Coordinates of C-alpha atoms in Angstrom, one line a residue:
M21 CA 45.5 -10.3 79.9
F22 CA 43.8 -13.4 78.5
G23 CA 46.0 -15.8 80.7
R24 CA 43.9 -15.0 83.7
L25 CA 40.6 -16.1 82.1
G26 CA 39.3 -19.3 83.7
W27 CA 36.8 -21.7 82.2
A28 CA 33.9 -19.9 84.0
E29 CA 34.7 -16.7 82.4
I30 CA 35.1 -18.1 78.9
L31 CA 31.7 -19.8 79.4
V32 CA 30.0 -16.6 80.5
I33 CA 31.5 -14.8 77.4
V34 CA 30.3 -17.6 75.0
V35 CA 26.8 -17.5 76.6
L36 CA 26.7 -13.8 76.1
L37 CA 27.8 -14.0 72.5
V38 CA 25.1 -16.6 71.9
I39 CA 22.4 -14.4 73.4
L40 CA 23.5 -11.3 71.6
F41 CA 24.2 -12.6 68.1
G42 CA 22.4 -15.8 67.9
S43 CA 23.9 -19.2 67.3
N44 CA 23.4 -18.9 63.5
K45 CA 25.6 -15.8 63.1
I46 CA 28.7 -16.8 65.2
P47 CA 30.2 -19.2 62.8
G48 CA 30.1 -16.5 60.0
M49 CA 31.5 -14.0 62.4
M50 CA 34.4 -16.3 63.3
K51 CA 35.1 -17.0 59.6
N52 CA 35.2 -13.3 58.8
L53 CA 37.6 -12.7 61.7
A54 CA 39.8 -15.5 60.6
D55 CA 39.9 -14.2 57.0
G56 CA 40.8 -10.8 58.2
L57 CA 43.7 -12.1 60.3
N58 CA 45.0 -14.1 57.4
V59 CA 44.9 -11.1 55.2
F60 CA 46.7 -8.9 57.8
K61 CA 49.4 -11.6 58.3
K62 CA 50.0 -11.8 54.6
E63 CA 50.3 -8.0 54.2
V64 CA 52.8 -8.0 57.1
K65 CA 55.0 -10.7 55.5
K66 CA 54.7 -8.9 52.1
S67 CA 55.9 -5.6 53.6
E68 CA 58.7 -7.2 55.6
S69 CA 60.1 -9.0 52.5
K70 CA 60.0 -5.8 50.3
E71 CA 61.8 -3.5 52.7
P72 CA 65.0 -4.6 54.1
A73 CA 65.7 -4.0 57.7
K74 CA 67.0 -0.6 58.3
K75 CA 70.1 -0.3 60.3
P76 CA 70.1 2.3 63.1
A77 CA 71.9 5.5 62.4
K78 CA 75.2 5.8 64.2
K79 CA 75.1 8.1 67.1
Q80 CA 77.2 11.1 66.6
V81 CA 78.8 12.4 69.7
A82 CA 79.9 16.0 69.7
K83 CA 83.5 16.5 70.8
T84 CA 84.0 19.0 73.6
V85 CA 86.8 21.6 73.5
P86 CA 88.2 22.8 76.8
A87 CA 87.3 26.5 77.4
K88 CA 90.2 29.0 77.2
K89 CA 91.1 30.6 80.4
K90 CA 90.7 34.4 80.7
K91 CA 93.6 36.4 81.9

C-alpha cells in the first residue's frame, strides 16, 4: 500500500499535515505516536513470553463402516 507512494505524494501529505496541525504540534504528535507504538510492542512481547505457543489440535477423522446389504 505505502510502497507505491512517490516523493510527490509524500510531499503533499507533509504539506497538508503542516497546514492542518501547524508546525509546532507535529513533533509532539509524532512523539506520542512513537510512544504508543513502543508500548504496543512491549505488550505484544510480554504476552508472547507468558503464553507458550499452542499446538494445533489433532484432526480426528471418523472411520466409515461399510453399509450392510439388505436381502
